[in-house]
XYZ file of C-alpha atoms in Angstrom:
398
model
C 0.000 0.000 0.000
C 1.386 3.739 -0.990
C 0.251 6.179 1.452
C 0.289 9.717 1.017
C 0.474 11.806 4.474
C 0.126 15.505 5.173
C 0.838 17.249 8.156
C 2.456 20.150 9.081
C 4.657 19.115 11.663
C 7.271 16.044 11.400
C 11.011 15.141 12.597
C 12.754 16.306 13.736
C 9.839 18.054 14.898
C 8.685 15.553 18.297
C 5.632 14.608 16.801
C 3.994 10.961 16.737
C 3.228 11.281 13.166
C 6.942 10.886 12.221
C 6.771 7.178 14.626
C 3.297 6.449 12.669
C 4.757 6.783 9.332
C 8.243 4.970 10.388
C 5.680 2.049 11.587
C 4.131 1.818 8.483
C 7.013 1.576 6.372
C 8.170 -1.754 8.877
C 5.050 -3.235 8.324
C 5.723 -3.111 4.391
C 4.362 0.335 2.849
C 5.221 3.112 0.945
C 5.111 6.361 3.025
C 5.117 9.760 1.357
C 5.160 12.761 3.888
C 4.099 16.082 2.698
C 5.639 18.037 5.683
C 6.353 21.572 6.655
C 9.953 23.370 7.723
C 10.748 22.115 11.210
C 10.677 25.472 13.632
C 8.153 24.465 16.153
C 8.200 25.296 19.263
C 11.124 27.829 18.739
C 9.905 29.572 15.300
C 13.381 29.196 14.173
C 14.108 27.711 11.354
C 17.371 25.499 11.031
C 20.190 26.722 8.594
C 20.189 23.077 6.710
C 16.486 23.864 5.954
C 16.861 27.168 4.655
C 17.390 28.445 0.916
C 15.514 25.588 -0.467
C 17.777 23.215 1.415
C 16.680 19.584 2.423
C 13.407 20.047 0.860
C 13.048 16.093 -0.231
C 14.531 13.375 2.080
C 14.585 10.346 3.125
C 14.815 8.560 6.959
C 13.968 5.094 7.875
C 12.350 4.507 4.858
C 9.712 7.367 4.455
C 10.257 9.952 1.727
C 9.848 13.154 2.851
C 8.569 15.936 1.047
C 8.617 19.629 2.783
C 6.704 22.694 1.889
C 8.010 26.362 2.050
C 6.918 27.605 5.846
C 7.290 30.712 7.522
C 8.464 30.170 10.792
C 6.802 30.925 14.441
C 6.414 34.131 15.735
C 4.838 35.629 18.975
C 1.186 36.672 18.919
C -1.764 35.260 16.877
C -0.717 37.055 13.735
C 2.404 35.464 13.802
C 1.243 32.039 14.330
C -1.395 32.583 11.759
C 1.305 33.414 8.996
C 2.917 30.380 9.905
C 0.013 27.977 10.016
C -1.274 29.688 6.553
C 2.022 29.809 4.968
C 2.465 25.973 5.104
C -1.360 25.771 3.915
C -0.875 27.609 0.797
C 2.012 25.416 -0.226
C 0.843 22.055 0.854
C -1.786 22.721 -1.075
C -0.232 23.823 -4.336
C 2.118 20.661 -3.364
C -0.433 18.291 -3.188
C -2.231 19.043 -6.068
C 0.583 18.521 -8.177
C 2.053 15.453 -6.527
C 1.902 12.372 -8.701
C -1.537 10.056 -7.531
C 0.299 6.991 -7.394
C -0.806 6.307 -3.896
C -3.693 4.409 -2.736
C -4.755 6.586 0.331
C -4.246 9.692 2.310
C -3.890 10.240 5.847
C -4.290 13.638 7.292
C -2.039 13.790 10.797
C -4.566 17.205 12.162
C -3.212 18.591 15.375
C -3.831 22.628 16.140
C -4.939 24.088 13.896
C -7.301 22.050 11.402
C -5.752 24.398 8.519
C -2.999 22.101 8.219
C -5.811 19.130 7.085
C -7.050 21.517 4.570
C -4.602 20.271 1.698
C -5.706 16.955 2.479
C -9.391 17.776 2.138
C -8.877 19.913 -1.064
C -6.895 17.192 -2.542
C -9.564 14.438 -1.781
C -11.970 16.404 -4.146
C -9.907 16.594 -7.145
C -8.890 12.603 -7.021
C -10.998 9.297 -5.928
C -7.656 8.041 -3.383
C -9.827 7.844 -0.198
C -8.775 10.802 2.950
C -8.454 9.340 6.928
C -8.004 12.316 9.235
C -6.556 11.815 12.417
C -7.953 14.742 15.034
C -5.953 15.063 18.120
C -7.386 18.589 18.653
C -10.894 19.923 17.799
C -11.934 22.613 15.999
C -13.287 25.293 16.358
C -13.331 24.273 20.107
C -9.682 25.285 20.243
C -10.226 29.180 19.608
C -11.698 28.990 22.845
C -8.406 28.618 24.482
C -7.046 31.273 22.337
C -9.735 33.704 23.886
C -11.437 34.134 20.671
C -15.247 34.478 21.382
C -17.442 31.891 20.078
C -19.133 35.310 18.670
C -16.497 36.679 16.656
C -16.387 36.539 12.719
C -13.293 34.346 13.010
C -14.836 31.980 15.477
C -17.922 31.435 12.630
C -15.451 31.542 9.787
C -13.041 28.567 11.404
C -16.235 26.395 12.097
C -17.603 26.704 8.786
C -13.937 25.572 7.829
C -13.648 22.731 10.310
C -16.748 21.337 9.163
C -15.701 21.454 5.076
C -12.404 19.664 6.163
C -13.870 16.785 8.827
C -16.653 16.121 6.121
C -14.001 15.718 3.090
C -12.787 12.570 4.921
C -13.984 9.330 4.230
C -12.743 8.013 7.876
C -12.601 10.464 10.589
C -10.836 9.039 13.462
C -10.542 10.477 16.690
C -7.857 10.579 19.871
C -10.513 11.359 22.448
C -14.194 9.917 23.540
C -15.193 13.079 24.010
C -14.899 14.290 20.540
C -17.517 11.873 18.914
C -20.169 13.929 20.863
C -18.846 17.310 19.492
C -18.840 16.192 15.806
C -22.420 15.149 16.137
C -23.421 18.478 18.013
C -21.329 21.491 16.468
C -20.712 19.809 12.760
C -23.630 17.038 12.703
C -20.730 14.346 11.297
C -21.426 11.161 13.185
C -18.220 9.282 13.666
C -18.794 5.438 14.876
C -17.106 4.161 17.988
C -14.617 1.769 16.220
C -12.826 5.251 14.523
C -11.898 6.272 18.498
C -8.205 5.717 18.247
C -6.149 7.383 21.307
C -2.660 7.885 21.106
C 0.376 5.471 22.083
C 3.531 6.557 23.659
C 6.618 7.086 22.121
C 8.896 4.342 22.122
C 11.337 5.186 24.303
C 9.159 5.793 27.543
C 7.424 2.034 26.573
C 11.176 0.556 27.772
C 12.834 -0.076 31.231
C 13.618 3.503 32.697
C 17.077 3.754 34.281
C 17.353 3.134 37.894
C 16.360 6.268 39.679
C 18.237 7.670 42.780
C 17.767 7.754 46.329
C 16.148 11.063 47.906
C 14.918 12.424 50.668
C 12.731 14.662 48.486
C 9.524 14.009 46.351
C 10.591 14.796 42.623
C 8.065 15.664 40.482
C 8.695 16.480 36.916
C 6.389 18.089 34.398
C 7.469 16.726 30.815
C 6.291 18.877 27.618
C 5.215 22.307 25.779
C 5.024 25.065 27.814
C 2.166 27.585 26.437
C -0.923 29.445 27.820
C -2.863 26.413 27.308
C -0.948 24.443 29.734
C -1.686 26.648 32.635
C 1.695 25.699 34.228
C 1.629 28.719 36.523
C -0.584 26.643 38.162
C 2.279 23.888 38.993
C 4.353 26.925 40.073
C 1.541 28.452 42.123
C 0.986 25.213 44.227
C 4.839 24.761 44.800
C 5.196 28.386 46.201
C 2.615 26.809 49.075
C 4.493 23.396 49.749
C 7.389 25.440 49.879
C 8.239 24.121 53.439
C 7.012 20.499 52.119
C 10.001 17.866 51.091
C 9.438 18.140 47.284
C 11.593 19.236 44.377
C 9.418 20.327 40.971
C 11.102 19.618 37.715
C 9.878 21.839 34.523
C 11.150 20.039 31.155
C 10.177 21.352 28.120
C 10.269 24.973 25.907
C 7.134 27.098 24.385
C 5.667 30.463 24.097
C 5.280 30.657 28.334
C 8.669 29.193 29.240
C 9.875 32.664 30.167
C 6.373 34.015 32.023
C 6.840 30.742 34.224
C 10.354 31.484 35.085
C 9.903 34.970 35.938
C 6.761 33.541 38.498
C 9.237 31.304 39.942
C 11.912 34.181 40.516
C 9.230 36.330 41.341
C 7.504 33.791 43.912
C 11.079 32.780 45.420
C 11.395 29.590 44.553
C 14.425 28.519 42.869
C 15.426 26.371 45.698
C 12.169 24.761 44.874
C 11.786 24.454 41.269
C 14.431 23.500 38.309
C 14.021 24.458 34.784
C 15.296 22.390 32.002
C 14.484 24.142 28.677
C 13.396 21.627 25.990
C 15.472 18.527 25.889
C 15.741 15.670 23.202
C 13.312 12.820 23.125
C 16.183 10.187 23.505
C 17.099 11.967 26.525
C 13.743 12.176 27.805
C 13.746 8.924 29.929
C 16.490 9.731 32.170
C 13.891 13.070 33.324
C 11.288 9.958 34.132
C 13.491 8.401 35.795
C 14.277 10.476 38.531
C 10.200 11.664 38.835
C 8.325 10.230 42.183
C 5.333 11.694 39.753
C 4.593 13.225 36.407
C 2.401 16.510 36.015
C 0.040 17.269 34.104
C -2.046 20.537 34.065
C -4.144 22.581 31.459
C -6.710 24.921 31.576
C -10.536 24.592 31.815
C -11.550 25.324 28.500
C -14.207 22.945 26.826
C -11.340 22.115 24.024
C -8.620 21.453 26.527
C -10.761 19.358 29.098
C -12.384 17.026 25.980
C -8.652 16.325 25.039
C -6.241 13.282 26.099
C -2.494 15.231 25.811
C -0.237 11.843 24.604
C 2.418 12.943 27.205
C -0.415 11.427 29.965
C 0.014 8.201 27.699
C 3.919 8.570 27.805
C 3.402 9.198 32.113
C 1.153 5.765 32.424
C 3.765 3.725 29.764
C 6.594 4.624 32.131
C 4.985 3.241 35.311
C 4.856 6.339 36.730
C 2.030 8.273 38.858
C 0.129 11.183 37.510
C -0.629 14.138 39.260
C -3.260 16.597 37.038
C -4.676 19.609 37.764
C -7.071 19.315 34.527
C -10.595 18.206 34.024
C -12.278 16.650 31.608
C -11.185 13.204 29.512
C -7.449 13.290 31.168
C -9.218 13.261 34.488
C -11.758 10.407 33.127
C -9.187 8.354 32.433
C -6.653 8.899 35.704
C -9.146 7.930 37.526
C -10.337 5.287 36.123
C -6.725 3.451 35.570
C -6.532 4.270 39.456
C -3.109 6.140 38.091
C -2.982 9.223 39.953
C -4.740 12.130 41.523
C -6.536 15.165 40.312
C -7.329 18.429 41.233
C -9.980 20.927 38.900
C -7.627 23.037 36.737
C -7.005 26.448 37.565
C -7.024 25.775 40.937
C -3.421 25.870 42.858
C -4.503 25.704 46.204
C -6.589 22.097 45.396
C -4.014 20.878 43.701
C -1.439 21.506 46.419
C -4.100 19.557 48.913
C -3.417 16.891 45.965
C 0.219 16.969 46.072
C -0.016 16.782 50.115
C -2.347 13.412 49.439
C 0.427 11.863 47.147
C 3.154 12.569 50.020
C 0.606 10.493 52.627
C -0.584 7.698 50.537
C 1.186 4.622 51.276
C 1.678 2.937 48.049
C 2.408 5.435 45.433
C 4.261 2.988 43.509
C 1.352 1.281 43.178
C -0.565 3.853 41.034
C 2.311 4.113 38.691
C 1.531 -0.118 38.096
C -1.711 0.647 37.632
C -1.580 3.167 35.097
C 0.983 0.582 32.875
C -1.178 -1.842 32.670
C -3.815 0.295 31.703
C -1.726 1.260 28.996
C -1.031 -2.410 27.933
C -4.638 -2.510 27.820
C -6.310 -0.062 25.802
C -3.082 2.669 24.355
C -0.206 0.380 23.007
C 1.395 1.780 19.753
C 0.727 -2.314 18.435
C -3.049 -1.405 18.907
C -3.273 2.110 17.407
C -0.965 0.737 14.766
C -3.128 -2.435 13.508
C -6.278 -0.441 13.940
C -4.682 2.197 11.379
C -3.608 0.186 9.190
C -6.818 -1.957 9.055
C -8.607 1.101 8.058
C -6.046 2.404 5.585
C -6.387 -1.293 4.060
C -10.034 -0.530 3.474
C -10.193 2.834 2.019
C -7.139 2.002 -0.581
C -9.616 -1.288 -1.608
C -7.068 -3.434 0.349
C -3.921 -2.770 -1.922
């Protein structure tokens, strides 16, 4: 089977689309990735990609194809030249890329523009579209503060809805999302398209051996923007300040800087350590030394109907979650028995949470609970045969 895939995002880029297409190539496919210019979460642009440099490659086995971008910048204009700017050429790209595949498969994270060259091309040829959505739309304004009564608010669903109906499967990372396609877009999706996400494969291997302390280390793993509210983290350890516990922020994004200023400002670098963004193969030594992962996002309706994949990534490394989030993430923590939640947005609750982790008397246990929970219904074995099963159909089983 050929398989054509667009996204915007890809290595080295940490995004599970690039894992997803290296999959499918081991299991005996041709991969095509119609990609963008790899700047995210900096906006920077590396010097081997500009001037028309490294626009077609190839890396365990995929082809990869990239479209001109304009990288990242701060504000929403900024981001919207960037997200547009890889629209307009993916779609000129796609168009005039040879149809020698049997299906495409639309990778849709934030925001649905980047599907929209996938749904253009699926109405100018009869090779059949799957789009993946990992974020919905126009849910996600929300948590940009764009009212649901603005022109671009109407505009953007109009637009979600002419992409998610272009596709002839319309799978879905979250349970929650099959009730806002039927509400907000009338699209019903069945419940054999819900497909959550797996964890990468590093954090589905033996962690190193972590080291003796006399503190509780907890580590928050990931992007740091507005959406993730991790002020909040920061808020709660400015009240345990006199509590034996050490807070670890890994991870880069547009509110990397406004968190370490609240630290400085709240006096706590004693308490809290800041990483920057770090490597994914050097991601499981970070794991390793965490008592507990965090996890924390605002309470928006698009954010709390959401599963992030790091909570995936948490549960695969045997580790216990602590959230202050709502919503699916919370759904599912509690019923793996994983971890502990607080409502988002709250910093006092979720330093009463904290306090309850540092009493209970078999953490560990949590962190077994949420692995084999994700043995059970998240492995990338699952996600992969269920994919590929549904890519079989649409390209008539090529």
């Amino acid at each position: 089977m050929k398989i054509l895939v667009i996204c915007q995002h890809y290595w080295p880029e940490n995004f599970r689309v690039t894992e997803i297409c290296e999959a499918l190539v081991q299991r005996g496919h041709s991969v095509t990735a119609l990609v963008g210019l790899p700047n995210y979460p900096t906006g920077i642009i590396p010097k081997e990609y500009r001037f028309f440099r490294n626009r077609h490659q190839f890396r365990n086995g995929v082809e990869i194809k990239r479209c001109f971008e304009i990288g990242r910048r701060p504000g929403k204009v900024g981001l919207a030249i960037n997200y547009v700017s890889y629209m307009l050429s993916a779609c000129i790209k796609a168009l005039l890329h040879k149809r020698d595949y049997d299906a495409i498969y639309a990778f849709s994270t934030s925001p649905v523009l980047m599907s929209l060259p996938a749904a253009l091309l699926r109405c100018f040829t009869s090779k059949k579209l799957l789009i993946y959505v990992l974020d919905i739309w126009p849910a996600c304004l929300a948590a940009m503060n764009v009212s649901e009564g603005s022109f671009l608010y109407a505009f953007m669903k109009r637009v979600s809805k002419w992409i998610y109906a272009r596709a002839d499967v319309l799978t879905y990372s979250s349970k929650r999302f099959q009730g806002y396609l039927q509400k907000v877009h009338q699209i019903s999706v069945p419940d054999e398209w819900y497909m959550p996400q797996f964890a990468d494969d590093v954090f589905a291997q033996p962690l190193p051996c972590k080291q003796s302390s006399k503190e509780k280390q907890l580590v928050f793993a990931g992007n740091i923007g507005k959406v993730q509210a991790v002020e909040v983290l920061i808020e709660a350890a400015a009240l345990l300040r006199d509590e034996p516990v050490h807070w670890h922020i890994v991870g880069d994004g547009s509110n990397y800087e406004g968190c370490r200023q609240l630290a400085e400002k709240l006096d706590l670098q004693k308490q809290i350590t800041f990483y920057g963004r770090k490597p994914l193969e050097e991601m499981p030594s970070y794991y390793a030394m965490a008592d507990a992962m965090l996890v924390s996002m605002r309470n928006d309706i698009s954010v709390n109907d959401t599963l992030p994949g790091k909570v995936q990534s948490y549960m695969a490394a045997g580790k216990p979650v602590l959230g202050s989030i709502a919503g699916e993430t919370a759904y599912v923590i509690q019923n793996a028995a994983c971890g502990l939640c607080a409502p988002p947005d709250d910093p006092a609750t979720f330093a009463q949470v904290v306090r309850q982790f540092l009493a209970h008397p078999s953490p560990e246990q949590m962190g077994k609970n949420g692995r084999e929970y994700y043995q059970e219904h998240f492995t990338k074995k699952h996600h992969m045969d269920q994919l590929e099963a549904l890519l079989m159909t649409l390209s008539g089983g090529k």
